[in-house]
Coordinates of C-alpha atoms in Angstrom, one line a residue:
M12 CA 140.7 97.7 -40.8
K13 CA 141.4 95.5 -38.4
V14 CA 145.5 95.0 -38.1
I15 CA 147.8 92.8 -35.8
I16 CA 151.4 94.0 -35.4
C17 CA 154.1 91.7 -34.3
G18 CA 157.3 93.2 -32.3
A19 CA 156.6 96.0 -30.1
G20 CA 160.0 97.4 -30.8
Q21 CA 160.6 100.9 -32.0
V22 CA 159.5 100.2 -35.2
G23 CA 156.4 98.0 -34.3
W24 CA 155.3 100.8 -31.8
Q25 CA 155.4 103.8 -34.3
I26 CA 153.3 101.9 -36.9
A27 CA 150.4 101.4 -34.3
R28 CA 150.6 104.6 -32.8
H29 CA 150.2 105.6 -36.7
L30 CA 147.5 103.1 -37.3
A31 CA 145.8 103.4 -33.8
G32 CA 145.3 107.1 -34.1
E33 CA 143.5 106.6 -37.7
R34 CA 140.9 104.9 -35.7
N35 CA 141.7 101.4 -37.0
D36 CA 141.6 98.3 -34.9
V37 CA 145.1 97.9 -33.7
T38 CA 146.5 94.8 -31.7
I39 CA 150.1 94.6 -30.6
V40 CA 151.9 91.0 -30.0
D41 CA 155.6 90.7 -28.6
S42 CA 156.9 88.0 -26.3
N43 CA 157.9 90.7 -24.1
A44 CA 155.0 91.5 -21.5
E45 CA 156.6 94.8 -20.9
L46 CA 156.6 96.1 -24.4
V47 CA 153.1 95.0 -24.6
R48 CA 152.0 96.6 -21.6
R49 CA 153.5 100.1 -22.2
A50 CA 152.2 99.6 -26.0
S51 CA 149.0 99.2 -24.7
D52 CA 148.7 101.5 -21.8
T53 CA 150.1 104.3 -24.1
L54 CA 148.1 103.6 -27.3
D55 CA 144.2 102.7 -27.9
V56 CA 145.7 98.9 -29.2
Q57 CA 145.0 95.8 -27.6
G58 CA 148.1 93.9 -26.6
V59 CA 148.6 89.9 -26.3
A60 CA 152.4 89.2 -24.7
G61 CA 153.1 85.6 -26.3
F62 CA 155.4 84.7 -29.5
A63 CA 154.4 86.0 -32.8
S64 CA 154.9 82.7 -35.1
H65 CA 152.6 80.5 -32.6
P66 CA 149.0 80.0 -34.2
D67 CA 147.4 80.3 -30.6
V68 CA 149.1 83.6 -30.2
L69 CA 147.4 85.0 -33.7
E70 CA 144.3 83.5 -32.8
K71 CA 144.0 85.1 -29.3
A72 CA 145.1 88.4 -31.4
G73 CA 142.5 88.2 -33.8
A74 CA 144.1 86.7 -36.8
R75 CA 140.3 85.1 -38.3
D76 CA 138.9 88.3 -38.8
C77 CA 142.5 90.1 -39.7
D78 CA 143.0 92.4 -42.7
L79 CA 146.9 93.1 -42.7
I80 CA 149.6 91.5 -40.2
I81 CA 153.1 93.1 -40.1
A82 CA 155.7 90.9 -38.8
A83 CA 157.8 93.7 -37.6
T84 CA 159.8 91.6 -34.5
H85 CA 163.9 91.2 -34.6
S86 CA 164.1 87.9 -35.8
D87 CA 163.4 87.4 -39.8
E88 CA 162.7 83.7 -39.4
V89 CA 160.3 84.1 -36.7
N90 CA 158.8 87.1 -38.5
M91 CA 158.8 84.7 -42.0
V92 CA 157.0 82.0 -40.2
T93 CA 154.3 84.4 -39.0
C94 CA 153.4 85.2 -42.5
Q95 CA 153.3 81.5 -43.1
V96 CA 151.1 80.5 -40.2
A97 CA 148.8 83.5 -40.8
Q98 CA 148.4 82.7 -44.4
S99 CA 147.9 78.9 -43.7
V100 CA 145.9 78.7 -40.6
F101 CA 143.9 82.0 -40.6
G102 CA 143.9 83.3 -44.3
V103 CA 145.0 86.8 -43.8
T104 CA 144.9 88.3 -46.9
R105 CA 147.9 90.7 -46.5
K106 CA 151.3 90.2 -45.2
I107 CA 154.2 92.5 -44.5
A108 CA 157.3 91.0 -43.0
R109 CA 160.6 93.1 -42.2
I110 CA 164.3 91.3 -43.3
R111 CA 167.0 91.7 -42.7
A112 CA 169.5 89.5 -43.9
Q113 CA 170.1 90.4 -47.2
T114 CA 170.9 86.8 -48.5
Y115 CA 167.3 86.1 -48.1
L116 CA 166.7 89.3 -50.3
A117 CA 169.2 88.1 -53.1
P118 CA 167.9 88.3 -56.7
Q119 CA 168.2 84.7 -57.4
Y120 CA 166.1 83.7 -54.4
A121 CA 163.0 86.1 -55.5
D122 CA 160.4 83.3 -56.0
L123 CA 161.0 82.4 -52.2
Y124 CA 158.1 84.9 -51.4
R125 CA 156.0 83.5 -54.2
R126 CA 152.5 82.6 -52.7
D127 CA 153.1 78.7 -52.6
H128 CA 156.1 78.9 -51.1
L129 CA 156.2 81.7 -47.7
P130 CA 153.3 84.0 -48.5
I131 CA 154.7 87.4 -47.6
D132 CA 153.0 90.6 -49.9
V133 CA 155.3 93.1 -48.8
V134 CA 159.2 92.7 -47.5
I135 CA 161.1 96.1 -46.3
S136 CA 164.5 95.8 -45.6
P137 CA 165.3 98.3 -43.4
E138 CA 169.1 97.7 -44.6
R139 CA 168.5 99.0 -48.7
E140 CA 165.5 101.8 -47.0
V141 CA 168.7 103.1 -45.1
A142 CA 171.1 102.6 -47.9
E143 CA 168.5 104.8 -50.0
A144 CA 168.0 107.6 -47.6
A145 CA 172.1 107.6 -47.4
L146 CA 172.7 108.4 -51.0
Q147 CA 170.1 110.6 -50.9
R148 CA 171.5 112.7 -48.0
L149 CA 174.4 112.3 -50.0
N150 CA 173.1 113.8 -53.6
A151 CA 171.9 117.0 -51.7
P152 CA 174.4 118.0 -49.2
A153 CA 173.0 120.9 -47.7
T154 CA 170.5 119.6 -46.1
F155 CA 169.6 117.4 -43.2
D156 CA 166.7 115.7 -44.7
T157 CA 165.6 115.5 -48.4
E158 CA 163.3 112.9 -50.2
S159 CA 161.9 112.5 -53.4
F160 CA 158.1 112.7 -54.5
L161 CA 155.9 113.2 -57.5
N162 CA 158.0 110.1 -59.7
G163 CA 161.4 112.4 -58.6
G164 CA 159.7 115.7 -60.0
V165 CA 159.8 117.3 -56.2
Q166 CA 162.2 117.2 -53.4
L167 CA 161.4 117.8 -50.2
L168 CA 164.4 119.8 -48.5
G169 CA 165.4 119.8 -44.9
I170 CA 167.7 122.7 -44.2
V171 CA 168.7 124.5 -41.2
L172 CA 169.0 128.5 -41.6
E173 CA 172.3 130.0 -40.9
E174 CA 173.1 133.9 -39.9
D175 CA 174.1 135.2 -42.9
C176 CA 171.3 133.4 -45.0
P177 CA 170.0 136.1 -47.2
V178 CA 166.2 135.5 -46.9
L179 CA 166.0 136.1 -42.9
N180 CA 163.5 138.4 -41.3
T181 CA 161.7 137.9 -44.8
P182 CA 158.2 137.0 -44.6
L183 CA 157.0 134.2 -46.7
R184 CA 154.5 135.7 -48.7
Q185 CA 157.7 138.4 -49.6
L186 CA 159.9 135.6 -51.3
T187 CA 156.7 134.7 -53.9
D188 CA 157.3 138.4 -55.1
L189 CA 161.0 138.3 -55.3
F190 CA 161.8 135.1 -56.4
S191 CA 158.8 134.8 -58.6
T192 CA 159.9 132.4 -61.0
L193 CA 161.5 130.2 -58.1
R194 CA 159.1 126.5 -58.1
A195 CA 159.7 126.3 -54.2
L196 CA 157.2 126.7 -51.4
V197 CA 158.4 126.3 -47.5
V198 CA 156.0 124.0 -45.9
G199 CA 157.0 123.4 -42.2
V200 CA 159.2 125.7 -39.8
R201 CA 160.8 124.0 -36.9
R202 CA 161.7 126.3 -34.1
E203 CA 163.0 126.2 -30.7
G204 CA 162.0 122.3 -31.0
R205 CA 158.3 123.0 -31.9
L206 CA 157.4 121.8 -35.7
F207 CA 154.8 123.8 -37.3
A208 CA 153.3 124.6 -40.7
P209 CA 154.0 128.5 -41.4
E210 CA 151.3 131.2 -42.8
P211 CA 152.2 133.4 -45.4
G212 CA 153.0 136.5 -43.2
D213 CA 155.4 134.5 -41.0
Q214 CA 159.6 135.3 -41.2
L215 CA 162.5 133.1 -41.0
F216 CA 165.2 133.2 -38.4
A217 CA 168.6 131.8 -37.9
E218 CA 168.7 128.5 -36.5
D219 CA 165.8 127.5 -38.2
Q220 CA 165.2 124.3 -39.8
I221 CA 162.8 124.5 -42.7
Y222 CA 160.7 122.0 -44.9
V223 CA 160.7 122.9 -48.6
F224 CA 159.3 121.2 -51.3
A225 CA 161.1 122.2 -54.5
F226 CA 160.9 121.4 -58.3
T227 CA 163.9 119.2 -59.0
E228 CA 165.2 121.5 -61.6
D229 CA 165.1 123.9 -58.9
V230 CA 167.0 122.4 -56.1
N231 CA 170.3 124.0 -56.4
R232 CA 168.9 127.6 -56.9
T233 CA 166.7 127.0 -53.8
L234 CA 169.4 125.9 -51.5
E235 CA 171.1 129.5 -53.0
I236 CA 168.3 131.6 -51.6
F237 CA 168.6 130.0 -48.3
G238 CA 171.9 130.5 -48.2
K239 CA 173.5 127.3 -49.1
A240 CA 176.3 126.4 -51.7
T241 CA 175.9 123.3 -53.7
K242 CA 178.9 121.5 -54.6
K243 CA 179.2 117.5 -56.4
Q244 CA 180.2 115.2 -53.5
E245 CA 183.5 113.5 -55.6
R246 CA 185.2 112.1 -52.3
I247 CA 183.5 110.1 -49.7
V248 CA 184.5 108.0 -46.9
I249 CA 181.9 105.7 -45.5
I250 CA 183.1 105.0 -41.5
G251 CA 180.8 100.9 -40.9
G252 CA 180.9 98.5 -44.1
G253 CA 178.1 96.4 -42.7
N254 CA 175.3 96.1 -45.0
V255 CA 174.3 99.9 -45.3
G256 CA 177.6 101.0 -45.8
L257 CA 178.3 98.4 -48.0
G258 CA 174.9 99.0 -49.9
V259 CA 175.9 102.3 -50.6
A260 CA 179.4 102.1 -51.6
R261 CA 177.7 99.6 -54.6
A262 CA 175.7 102.3 -55.6
L263 CA 178.2 104.9 -55.3
E264 CA 180.3 102.3 -57.8
A265 CA 177.2 102.1 -60.1
R266 CA 177.5 105.9 -60.8
S267 CA 178.4 107.1 -64.0
D268 CA 179.9 110.1 -62.4
R269 CA 183.4 109.4 -61.1
V270 CA 183.4 109.1 -57.1
R271 CA 186.2 108.2 -54.9
A272 CA 185.1 106.1 -51.9
K273 CA 186.6 104.6 -49.2
I274 CA 185.3 102.4 -46.5
I275 CA 186.5 101.9 -43.0
E276 CA 185.3 98.8 -40.8
K277 CA 186.1 97.7 -38.1
N278 CA 185.6 93.9 -38.1
R279 CA 188.3 92.1 -40.0
A280 CA 185.7 89.8 -41.7
N281 CA 183.0 92.6 -42.4
A282 CA 186.6 94.5 -44.5
E283 CA 187.4 91.6 -46.3
R284 CA 183.6 90.4 -47.2
A285 CA 183.8 94.7 -48.6
A286 CA 186.8 94.3 -50.1
D287 CA 185.9 91.5 -52.1
M288 CA 182.6 92.6 -53.1
L289 CA 183.7 96.2 -54.3
E290 CA 185.4 97.0 -57.2
R291 CA 186.9 100.7 -56.8
T292 CA 186.6 101.1 -52.9
I293 CA 189.5 101.2 -51.0
V294 CA 188.8 99.0 -47.7
L295 CA 190.4 100.0 -44.5
N296 CA 190.3 97.6 -41.1
G297 CA 190.1 100.0 -38.5
D298 CA 188.5 101.9 -35.8
G299 CA 187.0 104.6 -37.8
M300 CA 187.3 107.1 -34.4
S301 CA 190.9 106.8 -34.7
A302 CA 192.7 110.2 -35.6
E303 CA 195.6 108.0 -37.4
L304 CA 193.2 106.1 -39.4
L305 CA 191.3 108.9 -40.6
E306 CA 193.9 110.8 -41.7
E307 CA 195.4 107.5 -43.7
A308 CA 191.7 108.2 -45.2
N309 CA 192.8 111.9 -46.3
I310 CA 189.8 112.6 -44.1
D311 CA 190.6 116.4 -44.4
R312 CA 190.1 116.1 -48.1
A313 CA 187.0 114.3 -48.1
D314 CA 183.5 116.2 -49.1
A315 CA 181.6 114.1 -47.0
V316 CA 181.2 111.5 -44.4
L317 CA 179.1 108.6 -43.8
V318 CA 179.1 107.0 -40.5
V319 CA 176.6 103.8 -40.5
T320 CA 178.0 101.6 -37.6
D321 CA 175.4 99.8 -35.3
D322 CA 176.5 102.4 -32.2
D323 CA 174.5 105.4 -32.2
K324 CA 177.5 106.8 -29.7
T325 CA 180.0 105.6 -32.1
N326 CA 178.2 107.3 -35.2
I327 CA 177.7 110.6 -33.6
L328 CA 181.4 110.8 -31.8
A329 CA 183.4 109.7 -35.3
A330 CA 181.3 112.1 -37.3
V331 CA 182.6 114.8 -34.8
R332 CA 186.1 113.5 -35.1
A333 CA 185.8 113.5 -38.9
K334 CA 184.4 116.9 -38.6
Q335 CA 187.0 118.0 -36.4
A336 CA 189.4 116.7 -39.0
G337 CA 188.5 118.8 -41.5
C338 CA 186.1 116.7 -43.0
K339 CA 183.4 119.3 -44.9
M340 CA 180.1 117.3 -44.5
A341 CA 179.5 114.7 -41.8
I342 CA 175.7 112.4 -41.9
S343 CA 175.1 110.0 -38.9
L344 CA 173.0 107.4 -38.4
V345 CA 171.0 107.9 -35.2
N346 CA 168.5 105.1 -34.2
D347 CA 167.6 107.3 -31.2
P348 CA 165.3 109.9 -31.6
T349 CA 166.2 111.5 -28.5
M350 CA 169.9 112.5 -29.9
V351 CA 168.6 114.3 -33.0
P352 CA 168.9 117.8 -30.6
L353 CA 172.0 117.3 -30.3
M354 CA 173.1 117.2 -34.0
A355 CA 173.1 121.0 -34.6
P356 CA 175.2 121.5 -31.6
L357 CA 178.0 118.5 -32.4
D358 CA 177.8 120.0 -36.1
I359 CA 176.7 117.1 -37.7
D360 CA 175.6 117.9 -41.2
A361 CA 172.8 115.4 -41.4
Y362 CA 171.2 112.0 -39.7
I363 CA 169.3 109.0 -40.6
N364 CA 166.8 107.7 -38.2
P365 CA 166.1 104.1 -39.7
R366 CA 162.8 104.1 -37.7
A367 CA 161.8 106.4 -39.2
T368 CA 162.9 105.5 -42.6
T369 CA 161.4 101.8 -41.9
V370 CA 158.0 103.2 -40.7
S371 CA 157.7 105.3 -43.6
S372 CA 158.4 102.6 -46.0
I373 CA 155.5 100.2 -44.2
L374 CA 152.6 103.1 -44.3
R375 CA 153.2 103.1 -47.5
H376 CA 152.5 100.2 -48.6
I377 CA 149.4 99.9 -45.6
R378 CA 147.9 103.0 -47.2
H379 CA 147.2 101.5 -50.5
G380 CA 145.1 102.7 -53.4
R381 CA 145.5 106.4 -54.0
V382 CA 148.0 107.1 -51.6
R383 CA 151.1 107.0 -53.5
A384 CA 154.1 107.6 -50.8
I385 CA 154.2 108.2 -47.1
Y386 CA 157.2 110.3 -45.8
S387 CA 157.4 110.5 -41.7
I388 CA 159.0 114.0 -40.4
G389 CA 161.2 113.8 -37.5
D390 CA 160.1 111.4 -34.5
A391 CA 156.5 111.1 -36.2
E392 CA 156.1 114.7 -36.0
A393 CA 154.7 115.0 -39.3
E394 CA 154.1 113.1 -42.3
V395 CA 154.1 113.9 -46.1
I396 CA 151.3 112.3 -48.2
E397 CA 151.6 111.9 -51.9
A398 CA 148.1 110.7 -53.1
Q399 CA 145.6 110.6 -55.5
V400 CA 142.8 112.4 -55.6
L401 CA 139.3 111.1 -55.8
G402 CA 135.7 111.8 -57.4
T403 CA 134.3 111.4 -54.4
S404 CA 136.6 113.3 -52.3
P405 CA 135.7 116.9 -50.9
I406 CA 138.8 118.8 -52.3
A407 CA 138.0 117.6 -55.8
G408 CA 136.9 120.4 -58.1
R409 CA 137.8 123.6 -55.9
L410 CA 139.9 126.2 -55.8
L411 CA 142.8 125.8 -53.1
R412 CA 141.6 129.2 -51.4
D413 CA 138.4 127.7 -51.1
I414 CA 139.6 124.1 -49.1
D415 CA 139.2 123.7 -45.5
F416 CA 142.4 122.6 -44.7
P417 CA 143.5 122.3 -40.9
E418 CA 146.2 125.2 -39.7
G419 CA 149.1 122.1 -39.7
V420 CA 148.4 121.1 -43.3
L421 CA 150.0 122.2 -46.4
M422 CA 149.5 121.7 -50.5
G423 CA 153.6 121.4 -51.4
A424 CA 153.0 120.3 -55.0
L425 CA 150.5 119.1 -57.4
M426 CA 150.5 117.2 -60.8
K427 CA 148.0 117.3 -63.3
G428 CA 148.9 114.3 -66.0
D429 CA 152.8 114.6 -66.8
R430 CA 152.7 118.6 -65.3
I431 CA 153.9 119.4 -62.3
V432 CA 152.2 122.7 -60.6
K433 CA 153.1 125.0 -57.7
P434 CA 150.2 125.8 -55.7
G435 CA 148.5 128.8 -54.9
G436 CA 145.1 130.2 -54.1
D437 CA 143.9 130.2 -58.1
T438 CA 144.9 126.4 -58.4
K439 CA 141.8 124.0 -59.1
V440 CA 142.3 120.4 -57.7
D441 CA 140.6 118.2 -60.2
E442 CA 139.9 114.4 -59.6
G443 CA 143.0 112.6 -60.9
D444 CA 145.1 115.0 -59.7
V445 CA 148.1 114.1 -57.5
I446 CA 149.0 116.3 -54.7
V447 CA 151.8 116.2 -52.3
L448 CA 150.5 117.5 -48.4
F449 CA 152.7 118.3 -45.4
A450 CA 150.7 117.3 -42.1
L451 CA 151.3 117.8 -38.8
A452 CA 150.9 114.5 -36.8
A453 CA 147.7 115.6 -35.2
D454 CA 146.0 116.2 -38.3
V455 CA 146.7 113.4 -40.7
P456 CA 143.4 112.0 -39.8
V457 CA 141.4 115.0 -41.0
V458 CA 143.3 114.9 -44.4
E459 CA 143.0 110.9 -44.8
R460 CA 139.4 111.9 -44.5
L461 CA 139.6 114.5 -47.0
L462 CA 141.3 112.2 -49.2
Q463 CA 138.1 109.4 -49.0
V464 CA 141.0 106.7 -48.1
S465 CA 139.1 104.9 -45.7
I466 CA 135.6 104.7 -47.4
D467 CA 137.2 103.8 -50.8
F468 CA 140.0 101.8 -49.5
F469 CA 139.6 99.9 -46.3

């Protein structure tokens, strides 16, 4: 597949890294020649320096025989015009654009993206994706990461193991014997900074970060087994009243269960806008790092604080101050992946990486056909892939124990029709089944070959 990626920032670079690693023909375009040089020197991609919306630049990048354009520059308008030029001048069949301004996404303007208006096939809104990720973190407060699969029937849970975890030093195969009815499976372990797919004889230790697939009905029991208490979030303080914070507050107001939310927003205009758009949420205008304002927001009685300003350092410091003031849980928005190792030492319970969230969303739309969902783990260390098994796939009709998956790949769940199954050695994988795989980044190309995606759909 021939792909042009417009924008060599964090999102564009990661998308290029994924697609180039899967032997796609990738060209990256950016007005910053240094970013283009970095991408072409580091990745197996071509680079073109210039404005992505200019027809001559797109032609130089190979738009005349391009299969897909991803417009992920920092400008909504440039992304829109790029897609329009790609369609009108070069007839590119698939176009994805990242659009941030919420007014472009309002329901009353949905016709804007029709093929005879602005021909954009998929619109990605980072703010909406991040707000959804924040809501998932709030729904699973004992986890540092979470995502749903198989139509919501299975949850991926990221759990940090503490000293009081009751199953430390226990081989994973023994967990199956001890909790025979538990529908959960450990698929990833990060220990001392290294992520790996565990084997049945591996043990778990304190300070391990583990990734577990659990049936949604078994999530609370799974958390308890790994030493995490489950408690309903009733009082939430949101620091940052921009698009993300506002989106989370509106979603909380729409819930049937009563949640008391407060927003702290430093910018007066943004605070007034939030107050006008929300009905039950209290909006406070001021600095979220102010001890006095946090006290006014009753932070010591809050079940969780969600810090989603546009500055990483502010987010981290505000989360730390809120925890020190007595808040039970802190979730921080962090754009810079190098800051993620600071989360645990600073007692920040969970983080949201907008780049990883946006990359996952874009990949989900790129890998169309039978790949139904993609979720990027950590700093592109691994992926969770949900896909339907084709009749031509080498794994169709075989028992799980007979499938030669790479060491870095584990099956977390399987759906036959409407029934979700916890996979075991005797589980047979049939054509039409939907499977969820955890795969380390180096093994993703092997997984895609096993799923026959490149042959069947690209």
